[in-house]
Coordinates of C-alpha atoms in Angstrom, one line a residue:
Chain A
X1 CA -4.9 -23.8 -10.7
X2 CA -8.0 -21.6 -9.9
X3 CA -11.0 -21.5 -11.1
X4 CA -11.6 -19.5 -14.1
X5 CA -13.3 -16.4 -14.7
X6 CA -15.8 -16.6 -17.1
X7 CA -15.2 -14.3 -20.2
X8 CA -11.5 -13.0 -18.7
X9 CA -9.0 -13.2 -21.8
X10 CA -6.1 -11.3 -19.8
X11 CA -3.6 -8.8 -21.9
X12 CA -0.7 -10.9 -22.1
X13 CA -0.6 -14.7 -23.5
X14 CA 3.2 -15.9 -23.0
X15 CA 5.4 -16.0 -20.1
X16 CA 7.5 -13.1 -19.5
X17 CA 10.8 -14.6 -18.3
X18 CA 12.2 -13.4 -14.9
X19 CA 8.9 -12.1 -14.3
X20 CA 8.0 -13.7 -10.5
X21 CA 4.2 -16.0 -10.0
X22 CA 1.8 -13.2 -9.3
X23 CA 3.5 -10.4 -10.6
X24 CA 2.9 -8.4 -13.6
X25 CA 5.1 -5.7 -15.6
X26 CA 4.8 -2.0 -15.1
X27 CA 6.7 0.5 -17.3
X28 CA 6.1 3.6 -14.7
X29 CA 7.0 3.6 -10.9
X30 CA 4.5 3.9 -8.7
X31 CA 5.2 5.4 -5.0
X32 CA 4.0 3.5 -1.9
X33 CA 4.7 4.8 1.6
X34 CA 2.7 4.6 5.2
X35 CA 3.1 8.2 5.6
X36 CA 4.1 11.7 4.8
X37 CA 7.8 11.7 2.6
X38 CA 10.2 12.8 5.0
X39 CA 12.2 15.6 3.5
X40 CA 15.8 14.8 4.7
X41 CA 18.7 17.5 3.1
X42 CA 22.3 16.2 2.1
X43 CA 24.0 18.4 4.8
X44 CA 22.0 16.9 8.0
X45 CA 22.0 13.2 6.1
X46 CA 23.7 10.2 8.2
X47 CA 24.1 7.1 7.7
X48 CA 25.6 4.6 10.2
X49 CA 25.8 0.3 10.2
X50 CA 25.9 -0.5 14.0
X51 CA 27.3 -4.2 14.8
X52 CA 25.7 -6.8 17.2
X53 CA 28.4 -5.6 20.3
X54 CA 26.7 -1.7 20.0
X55 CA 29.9 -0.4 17.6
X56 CA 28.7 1.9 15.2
X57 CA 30.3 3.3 12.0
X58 CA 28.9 6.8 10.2
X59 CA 28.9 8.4 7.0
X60 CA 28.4 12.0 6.3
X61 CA 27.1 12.9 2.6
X62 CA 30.2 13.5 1.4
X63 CA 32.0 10.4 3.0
X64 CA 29.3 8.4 1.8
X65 CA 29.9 10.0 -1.8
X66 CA 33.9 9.2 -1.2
X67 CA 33.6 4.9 -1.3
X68 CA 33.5 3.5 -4.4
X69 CA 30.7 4.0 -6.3
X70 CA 28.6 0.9 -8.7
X71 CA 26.2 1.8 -11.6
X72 CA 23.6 -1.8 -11.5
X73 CA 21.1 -2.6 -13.4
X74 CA 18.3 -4.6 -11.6
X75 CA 14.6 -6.0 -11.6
X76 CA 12.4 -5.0 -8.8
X77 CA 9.2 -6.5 -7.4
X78 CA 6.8 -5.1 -5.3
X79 CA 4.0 -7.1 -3.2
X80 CA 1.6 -5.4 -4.3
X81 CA 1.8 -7.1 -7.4
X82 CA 3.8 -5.3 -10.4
X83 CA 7.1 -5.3 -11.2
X84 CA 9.7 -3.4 -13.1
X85 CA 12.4 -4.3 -15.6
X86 CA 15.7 -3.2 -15.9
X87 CA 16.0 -0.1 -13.4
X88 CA 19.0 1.4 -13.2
X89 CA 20.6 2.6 -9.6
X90 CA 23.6 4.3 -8.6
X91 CA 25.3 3.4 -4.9
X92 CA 27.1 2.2 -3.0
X93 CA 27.5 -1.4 -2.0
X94 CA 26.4 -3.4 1.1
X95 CA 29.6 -5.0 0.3
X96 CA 31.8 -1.7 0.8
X97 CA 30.0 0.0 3.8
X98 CA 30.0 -3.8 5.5
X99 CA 33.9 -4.0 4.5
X100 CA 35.3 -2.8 8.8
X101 CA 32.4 -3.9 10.2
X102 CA 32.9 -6.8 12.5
X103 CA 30.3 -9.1 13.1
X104 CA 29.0 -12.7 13.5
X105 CA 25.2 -11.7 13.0
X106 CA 22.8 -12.9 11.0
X107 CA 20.3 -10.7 10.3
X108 CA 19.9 -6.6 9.6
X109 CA 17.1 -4.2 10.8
X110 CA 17.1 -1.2 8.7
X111 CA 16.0 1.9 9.7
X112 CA 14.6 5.0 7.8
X113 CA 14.2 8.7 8.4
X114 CA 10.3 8.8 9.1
X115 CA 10.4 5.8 11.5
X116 CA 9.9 3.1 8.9
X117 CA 11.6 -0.4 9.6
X118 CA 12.7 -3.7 7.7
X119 CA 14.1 -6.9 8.7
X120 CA 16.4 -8.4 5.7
X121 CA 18.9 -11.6 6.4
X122 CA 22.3 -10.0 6.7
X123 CA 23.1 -12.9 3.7
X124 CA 20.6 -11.0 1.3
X125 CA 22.5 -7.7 1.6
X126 CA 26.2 -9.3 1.0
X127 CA 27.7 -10.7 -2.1
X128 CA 26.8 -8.0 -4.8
X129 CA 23.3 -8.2 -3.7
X130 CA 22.3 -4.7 -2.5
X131 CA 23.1 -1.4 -2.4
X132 CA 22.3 2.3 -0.6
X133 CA 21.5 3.6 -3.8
X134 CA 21.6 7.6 -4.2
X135 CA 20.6 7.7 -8.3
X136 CA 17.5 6.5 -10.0
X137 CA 17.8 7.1 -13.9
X138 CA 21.2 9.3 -13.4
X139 CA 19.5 11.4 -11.7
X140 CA 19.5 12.1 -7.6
X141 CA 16.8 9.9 -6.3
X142 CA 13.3 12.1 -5.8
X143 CA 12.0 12.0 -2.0
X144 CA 9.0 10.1 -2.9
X145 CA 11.3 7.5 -4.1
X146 CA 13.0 7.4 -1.2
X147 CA 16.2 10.0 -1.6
X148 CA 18.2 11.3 -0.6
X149 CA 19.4 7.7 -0.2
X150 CA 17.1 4.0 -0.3
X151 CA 18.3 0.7 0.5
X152 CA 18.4 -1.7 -2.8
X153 CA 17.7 -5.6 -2.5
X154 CA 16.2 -6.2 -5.3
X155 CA 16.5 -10.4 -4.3
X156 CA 13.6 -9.7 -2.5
X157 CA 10.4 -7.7 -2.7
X158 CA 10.9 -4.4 -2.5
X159 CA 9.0 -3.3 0.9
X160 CA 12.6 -4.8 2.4
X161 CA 14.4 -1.6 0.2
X162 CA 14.0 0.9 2.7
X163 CA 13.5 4.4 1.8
X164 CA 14.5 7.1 3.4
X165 CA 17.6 4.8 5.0
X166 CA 19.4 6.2 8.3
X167 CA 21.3 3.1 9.7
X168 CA 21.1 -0.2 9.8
X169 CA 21.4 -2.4 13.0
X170 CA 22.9 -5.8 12.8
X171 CA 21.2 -8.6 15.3
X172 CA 21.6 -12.1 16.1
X173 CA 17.7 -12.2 16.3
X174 CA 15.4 -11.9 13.6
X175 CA 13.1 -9.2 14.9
X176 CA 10.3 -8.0 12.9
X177 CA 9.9 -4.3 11.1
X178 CA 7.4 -2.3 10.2
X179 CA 5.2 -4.8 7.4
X180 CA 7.1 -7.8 9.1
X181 CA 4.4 -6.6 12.4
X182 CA 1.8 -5.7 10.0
X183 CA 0.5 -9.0 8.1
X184 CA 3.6 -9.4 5.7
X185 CA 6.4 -12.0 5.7
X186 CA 9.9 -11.8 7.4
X187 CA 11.8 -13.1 4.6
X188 CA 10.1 -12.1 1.1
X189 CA 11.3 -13.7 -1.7
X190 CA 9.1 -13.0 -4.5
X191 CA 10.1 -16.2 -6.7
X192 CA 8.7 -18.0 -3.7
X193 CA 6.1 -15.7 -3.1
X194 CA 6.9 -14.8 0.7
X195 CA 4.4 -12.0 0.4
X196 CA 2.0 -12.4 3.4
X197 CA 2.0 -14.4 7.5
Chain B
X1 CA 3.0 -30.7 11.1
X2 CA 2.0 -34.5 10.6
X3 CA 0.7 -35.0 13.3
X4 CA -1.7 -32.4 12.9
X5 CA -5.3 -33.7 11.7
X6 CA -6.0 -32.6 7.9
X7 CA -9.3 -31.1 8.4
X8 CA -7.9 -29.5 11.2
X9 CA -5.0 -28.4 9.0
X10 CA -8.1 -27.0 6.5
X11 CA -10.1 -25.3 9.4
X12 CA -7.5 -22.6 9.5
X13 CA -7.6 -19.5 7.4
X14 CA -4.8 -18.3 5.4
X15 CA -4.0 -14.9 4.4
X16 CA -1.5 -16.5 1.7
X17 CA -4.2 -18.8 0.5
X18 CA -6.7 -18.5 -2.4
X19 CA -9.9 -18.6 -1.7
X20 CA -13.2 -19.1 -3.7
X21 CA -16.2 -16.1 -2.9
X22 CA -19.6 -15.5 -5.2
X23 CA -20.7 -12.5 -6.7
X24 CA -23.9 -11.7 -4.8
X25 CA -24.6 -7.9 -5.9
X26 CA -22.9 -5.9 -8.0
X27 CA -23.8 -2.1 -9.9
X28 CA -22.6 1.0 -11.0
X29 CA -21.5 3.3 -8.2
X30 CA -20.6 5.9 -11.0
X31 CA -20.4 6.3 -14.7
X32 CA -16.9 4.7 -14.5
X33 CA -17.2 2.4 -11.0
X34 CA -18.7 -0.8 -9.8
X35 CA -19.3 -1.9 -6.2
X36 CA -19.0 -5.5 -6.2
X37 CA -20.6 -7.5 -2.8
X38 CA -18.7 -11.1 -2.6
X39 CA -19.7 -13.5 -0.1
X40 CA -17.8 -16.8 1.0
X41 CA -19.2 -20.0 0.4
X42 CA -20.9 -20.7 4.4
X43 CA -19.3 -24.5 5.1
X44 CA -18.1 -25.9 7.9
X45 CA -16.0 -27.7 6.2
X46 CA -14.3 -24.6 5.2
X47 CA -12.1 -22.0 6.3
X48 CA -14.1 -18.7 7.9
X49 CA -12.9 -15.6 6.9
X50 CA -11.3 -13.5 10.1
X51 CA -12.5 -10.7 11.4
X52 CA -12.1 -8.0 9.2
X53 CA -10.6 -4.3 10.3
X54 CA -11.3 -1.4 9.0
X55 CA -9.1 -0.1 5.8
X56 CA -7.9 -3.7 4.7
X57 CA -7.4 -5.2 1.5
X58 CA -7.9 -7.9 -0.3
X59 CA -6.1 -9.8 -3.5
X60 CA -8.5 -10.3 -6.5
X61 CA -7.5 -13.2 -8.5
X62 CA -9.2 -13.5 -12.6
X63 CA -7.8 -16.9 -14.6
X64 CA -8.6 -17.4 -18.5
X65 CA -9.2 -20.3 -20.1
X66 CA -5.8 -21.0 -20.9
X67 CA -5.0 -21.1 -17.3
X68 CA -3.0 -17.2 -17.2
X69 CA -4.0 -15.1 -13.9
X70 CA -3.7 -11.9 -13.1
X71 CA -3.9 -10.4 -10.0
X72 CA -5.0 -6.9 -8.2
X73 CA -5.4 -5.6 -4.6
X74 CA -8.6 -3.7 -4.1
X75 CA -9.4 -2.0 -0.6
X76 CA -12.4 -3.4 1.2
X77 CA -15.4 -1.0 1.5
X78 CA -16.8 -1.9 4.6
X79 CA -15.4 -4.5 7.4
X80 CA -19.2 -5.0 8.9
X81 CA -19.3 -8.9 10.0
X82 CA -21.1 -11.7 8.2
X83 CA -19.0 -12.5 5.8
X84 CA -19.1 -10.2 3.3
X85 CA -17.0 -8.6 1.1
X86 CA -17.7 -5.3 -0.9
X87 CA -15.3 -3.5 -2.6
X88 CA -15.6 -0.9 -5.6
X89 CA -13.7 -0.9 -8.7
X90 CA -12.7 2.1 -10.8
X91 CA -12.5 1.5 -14.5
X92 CA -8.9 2.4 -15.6
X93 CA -7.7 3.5 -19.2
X94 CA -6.1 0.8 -20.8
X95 CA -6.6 -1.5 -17.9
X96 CA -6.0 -5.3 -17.7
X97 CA -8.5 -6.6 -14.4
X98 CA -10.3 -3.3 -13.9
X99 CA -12.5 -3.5 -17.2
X100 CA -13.5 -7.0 -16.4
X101 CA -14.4 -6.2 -13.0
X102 CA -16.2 -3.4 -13.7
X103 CA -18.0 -4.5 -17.2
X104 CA -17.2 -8.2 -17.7
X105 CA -18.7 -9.6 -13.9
X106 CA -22.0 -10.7 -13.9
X107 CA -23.5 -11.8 -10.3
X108 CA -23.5 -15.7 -9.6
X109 CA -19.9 -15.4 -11.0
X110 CA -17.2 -16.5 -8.7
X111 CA -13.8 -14.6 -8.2
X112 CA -10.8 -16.1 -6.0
X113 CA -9.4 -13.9 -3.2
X114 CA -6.7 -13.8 -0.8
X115 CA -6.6 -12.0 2.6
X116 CA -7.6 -9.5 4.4
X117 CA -4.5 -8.0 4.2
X118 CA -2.9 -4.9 6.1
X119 CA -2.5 -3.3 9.7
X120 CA -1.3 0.2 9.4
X121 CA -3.9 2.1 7.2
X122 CA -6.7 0.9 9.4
X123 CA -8.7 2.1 12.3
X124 CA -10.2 0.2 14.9
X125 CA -12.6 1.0 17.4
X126 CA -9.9 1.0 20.5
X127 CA -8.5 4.0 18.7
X128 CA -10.1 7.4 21.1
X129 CA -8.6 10.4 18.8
X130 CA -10.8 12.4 16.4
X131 CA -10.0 10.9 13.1
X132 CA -9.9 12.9 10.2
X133 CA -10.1 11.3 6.6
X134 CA -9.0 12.6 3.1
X135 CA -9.8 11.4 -0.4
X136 CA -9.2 11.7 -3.8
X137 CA -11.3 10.2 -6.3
X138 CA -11.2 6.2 -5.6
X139 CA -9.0 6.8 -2.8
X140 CA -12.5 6.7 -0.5
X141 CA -13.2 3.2 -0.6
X142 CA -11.0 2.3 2.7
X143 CA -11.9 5.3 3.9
X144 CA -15.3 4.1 3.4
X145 CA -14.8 0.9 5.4
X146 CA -13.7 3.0 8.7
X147 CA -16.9 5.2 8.3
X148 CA -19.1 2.4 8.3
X149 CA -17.4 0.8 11.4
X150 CA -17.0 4.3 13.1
X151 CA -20.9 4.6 13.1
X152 CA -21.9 1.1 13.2
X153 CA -20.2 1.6 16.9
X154 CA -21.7 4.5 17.6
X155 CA -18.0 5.8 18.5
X156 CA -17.6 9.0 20.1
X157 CA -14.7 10.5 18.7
X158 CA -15.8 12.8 15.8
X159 CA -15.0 11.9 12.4
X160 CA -14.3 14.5 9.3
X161 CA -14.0 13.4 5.6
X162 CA -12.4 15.7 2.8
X163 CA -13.5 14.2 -0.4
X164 CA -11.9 15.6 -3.3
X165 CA -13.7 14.8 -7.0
X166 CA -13.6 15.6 -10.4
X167 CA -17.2 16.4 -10.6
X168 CA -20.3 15.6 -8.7
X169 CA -21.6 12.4 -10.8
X170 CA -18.0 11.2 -9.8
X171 CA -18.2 10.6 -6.0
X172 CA -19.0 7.2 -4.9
X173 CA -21.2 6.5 -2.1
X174 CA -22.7 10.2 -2.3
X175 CA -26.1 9.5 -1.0
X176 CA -24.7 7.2 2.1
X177 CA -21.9 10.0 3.0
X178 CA -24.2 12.6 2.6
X179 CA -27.4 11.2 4.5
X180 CA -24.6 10.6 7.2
X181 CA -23.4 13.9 7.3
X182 CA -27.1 15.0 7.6
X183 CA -28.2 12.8 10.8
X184 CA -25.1 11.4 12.3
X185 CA -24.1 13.6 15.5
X186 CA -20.2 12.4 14.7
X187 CA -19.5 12.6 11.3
X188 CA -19.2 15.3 9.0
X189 CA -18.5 15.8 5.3
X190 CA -16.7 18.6 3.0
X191 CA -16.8 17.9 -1.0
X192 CA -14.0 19.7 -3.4
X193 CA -14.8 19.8 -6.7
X194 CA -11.8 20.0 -8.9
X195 CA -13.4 20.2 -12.7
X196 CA -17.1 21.0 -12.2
X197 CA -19.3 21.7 -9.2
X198 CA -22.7 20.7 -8.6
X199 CA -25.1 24.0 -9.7
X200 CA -25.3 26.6 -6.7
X201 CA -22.1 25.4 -5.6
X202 CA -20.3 28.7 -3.3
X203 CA -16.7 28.1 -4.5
X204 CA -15.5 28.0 -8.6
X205 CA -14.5 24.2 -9.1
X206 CA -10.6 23.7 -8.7
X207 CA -8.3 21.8 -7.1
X208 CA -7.6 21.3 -2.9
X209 CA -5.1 24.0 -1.9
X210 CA -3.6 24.8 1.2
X211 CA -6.3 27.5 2.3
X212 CA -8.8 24.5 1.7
X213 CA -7.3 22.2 3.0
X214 CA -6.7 24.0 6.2
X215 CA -10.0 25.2 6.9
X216 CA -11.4 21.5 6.7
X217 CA -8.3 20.0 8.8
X218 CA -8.6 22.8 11.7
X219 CA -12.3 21.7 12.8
X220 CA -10.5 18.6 14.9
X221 CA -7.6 20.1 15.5
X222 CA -4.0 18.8 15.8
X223 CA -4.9 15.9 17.7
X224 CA -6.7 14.1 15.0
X225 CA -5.4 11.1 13.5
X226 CA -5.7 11.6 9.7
X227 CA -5.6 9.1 6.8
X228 CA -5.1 10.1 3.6
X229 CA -6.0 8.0 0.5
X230 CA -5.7 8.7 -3.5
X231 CA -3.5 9.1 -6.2
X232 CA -0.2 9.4 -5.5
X233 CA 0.6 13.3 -6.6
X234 CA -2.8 13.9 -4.7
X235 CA -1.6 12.4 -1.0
X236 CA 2.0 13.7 -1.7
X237 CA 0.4 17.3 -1.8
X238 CA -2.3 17.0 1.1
X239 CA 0.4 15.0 3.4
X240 CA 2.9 17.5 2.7
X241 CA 0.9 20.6 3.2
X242 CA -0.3 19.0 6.8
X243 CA 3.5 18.5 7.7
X244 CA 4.6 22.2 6.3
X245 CA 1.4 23.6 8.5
X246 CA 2.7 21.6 11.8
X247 CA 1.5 18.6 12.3
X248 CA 3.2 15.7 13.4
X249 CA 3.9 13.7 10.5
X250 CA 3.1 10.4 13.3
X251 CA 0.1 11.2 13.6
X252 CA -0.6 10.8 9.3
X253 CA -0.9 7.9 8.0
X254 CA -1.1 7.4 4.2
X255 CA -2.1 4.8 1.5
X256 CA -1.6 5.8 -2.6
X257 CA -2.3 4.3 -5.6
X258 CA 0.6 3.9 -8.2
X259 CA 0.4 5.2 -11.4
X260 CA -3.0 3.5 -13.4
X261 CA -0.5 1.4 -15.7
X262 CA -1.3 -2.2 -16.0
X263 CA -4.1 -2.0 -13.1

């Protein structure tokens, strides 16, 4: 434990459960991005999942629209320090759009309209674990939330949910994306807090 | 690692790891803002803070007595070396860390941090392009920090800063920007008042619009790197108006704070 701060009483006195060490509860949403919101239009969106041997599978809007569809509930943490409860998505399962893909590789570099790029464990995005979610709220996600589309891991914190997301590449190496080169951690598991090098 | 030597292990500094710094200065940069000066405790036996660049942050960590913490990132004023840190704090309604920063703190108090943190919304002295700067409100402090360094350097690139506040009293770091402005061959400064002006002020207070905006961005021309800092509806409009007028969304680099809840 740290020292203490003389006079500091804090808001809250008992432990929120499922709240991660270092995190604290925020009832709005605030918007964090390295740059302008790229406005992207549901005619000219794409989305592809390229394997590790180059073959690459794409979605139109529409065909995206077409695979089953999950409603989930979820928790999401940001490094920055606040979280938020029981958010509810709309999308499409890593599961679904990973279903033809054939691949041995371990890990996933995903890539976003505007450039931006994150490194997530290809184990992190399978088993009912994350999403390309299209809905925030019943409601089409907002650009500066990352629509038309946004990756969803909530497992981890939530630079690693993409906004904005075009494709994602699966590797055999663990390369680094955009934060992962910039001070924060490959992996990011906020109940371990993975938040910085 | 066990065959590494402990202090060794110790020497090594830690973005991840908390780290004790004492109050040395702190007052009120506005009616509603502090600037707090921190300094590391100067051991041998401990750590040394890295080199800091220009638009980092830091983590601020406050524990009560029953051992709860609470923890906030606050963006570093100034990156000058010598082991200080300086950041200012803006009161927020119905705050948690904010009113104890900015009212509770007295100097000789200590506070633990974590970092510096970030490599994106910085600028560093290798970087040749004009470089112009935008702010709203609070949004100035990292801005601030790459000011500072710009003309501690003596850079030649030429530096611009749009600095959008509510009213005059409201600016931080007024008389610093504006004695720059005044001698400084390479930087210059344009205020936008968006609820009251100071008195003789040419334009009705209101806020940044495109025509504004446009006239202050065109001086360095398309080739300027620009950062742009403030609330979030604030840099959505400025970064989108820049991208709508032409300019290579690249070249734009942007850092907003969330919505005040809980900070």
């Amino acid at each position: 434990m740290g020292l203490f701060s003389p006079g500091f009483m804090g808001r809250r006195r008992e432990p929120v459960p499922g709240l991660p060490p270092g995190q604290h509860l925020v009832t709005d949403f605030p918007v964090l991005s390295i740059g302008p919101t790229p406005r992207v239009s549901t005619e000219e969106w794409r989305f592809s999942i390229t394997s590790e041997s180059g073959l690459m599978t794409t979605w139109t809007w529409d065909e995206f629209q077409a695979l089953p569809q999950e409603d989930v509930t979820v928790d999401i943490h940001c490094v920055t320090s606040w979280s938020k409860f029981g958010t509810g998505w709309r999308g499409v399962s890593l599961d679904t759009l990973l279903e033809g893909v054939d691949t041995g590789a371990g890990f996933a570099m995903a890539r976003s309209y505007g450039g931006y790029t994150t490194n997530v464990p290809l184990d992190e995005l399978r088993g009912g674990k994350a999403w390309v979610a299209h809905q925030f709220d019943g409601a089409p996600l907002a650009p500066e939330h990352g629509g038309p589309a946004r990756l969803l891991v909530p497992s981890l914190y939530f630079w690693k949910s993409a906004k904005w997301v075009r494709s994602i590449e699966l590797s055999t190496r663990n390369d680094p994306g955009f934060w992962e080169q910039n001070g924060y951690h490959m992996h990011g598991d906020p109940w371990r807090e993975e938040r910085y090098w | 690692m066990s065959d590494v030597p402990a202090s060794a292990a110790r020497s090594t500094w830690n973005a991840s790891d908390w780290h004790d710094a004492l109050v040395v200065e702190a007052y009120a940069e506005t009616p509603t803002a502090r600037t707090i000066r921190m300094r590391l405790p100067a051991s041998a036996a401990l750590p040394q803070l890295p080199e800091l660049v220009a638009g980092q942050h830091i983590d601020v960590r406050l524990t009560a007595p029953d051992g709860y913490t609470a923890v906030r990132s606050y963006s570093l004023a100034s990156a000058a070396p010598g082991g200080v840190l300086e950041t200012t704090v803006e009161e927020l309604d119905d705050g948690e860390v904010s009113p104890y920063l900015v009212r509770g703190l007295d100097v000789g108090d200590r506070l633990e941090i974590r970092g510096p943190i970030g490599g994106w919304f910085v600028w560093r002295e290798e970087e040749p392009a004009p470089v112009q700067l935008i702010a709203g409100g609070s949004g100035v402090v990292p801005l601030m920090a790459m000011i500072r360094a710009h003309e501690a350097a003596a850079h030649p690139a030429p530096f611009r800063l749009l600095y959008s506040v509510r009213s005059p009293e409201m600016a931080y770091y007024r008389a610093e920007l504006e004695e720059l402005a005044r001698v400084s061959p390479r930087f210059d400064l344009d205020w936008v008042y968006t609820r009251r002006a100071p008195s003789g002020w040419p334009h009705a207070p209101g806020r940044l619009d495109v025509t504004g905006l446009a006239a202050s961005v065109q001086t360095l021309g398309t080739s300027a790197l620009t950062f742009v800092c403030g609330a979030t509806p604030f840099v959505e409009f400025v970064a989108d108006a820049l991208v709508r007028a032409g300019r290579d969304p690249a070249r734009i680099r942007t850092e907003r704070y969330g919505g005040a809840d809980g900070a």
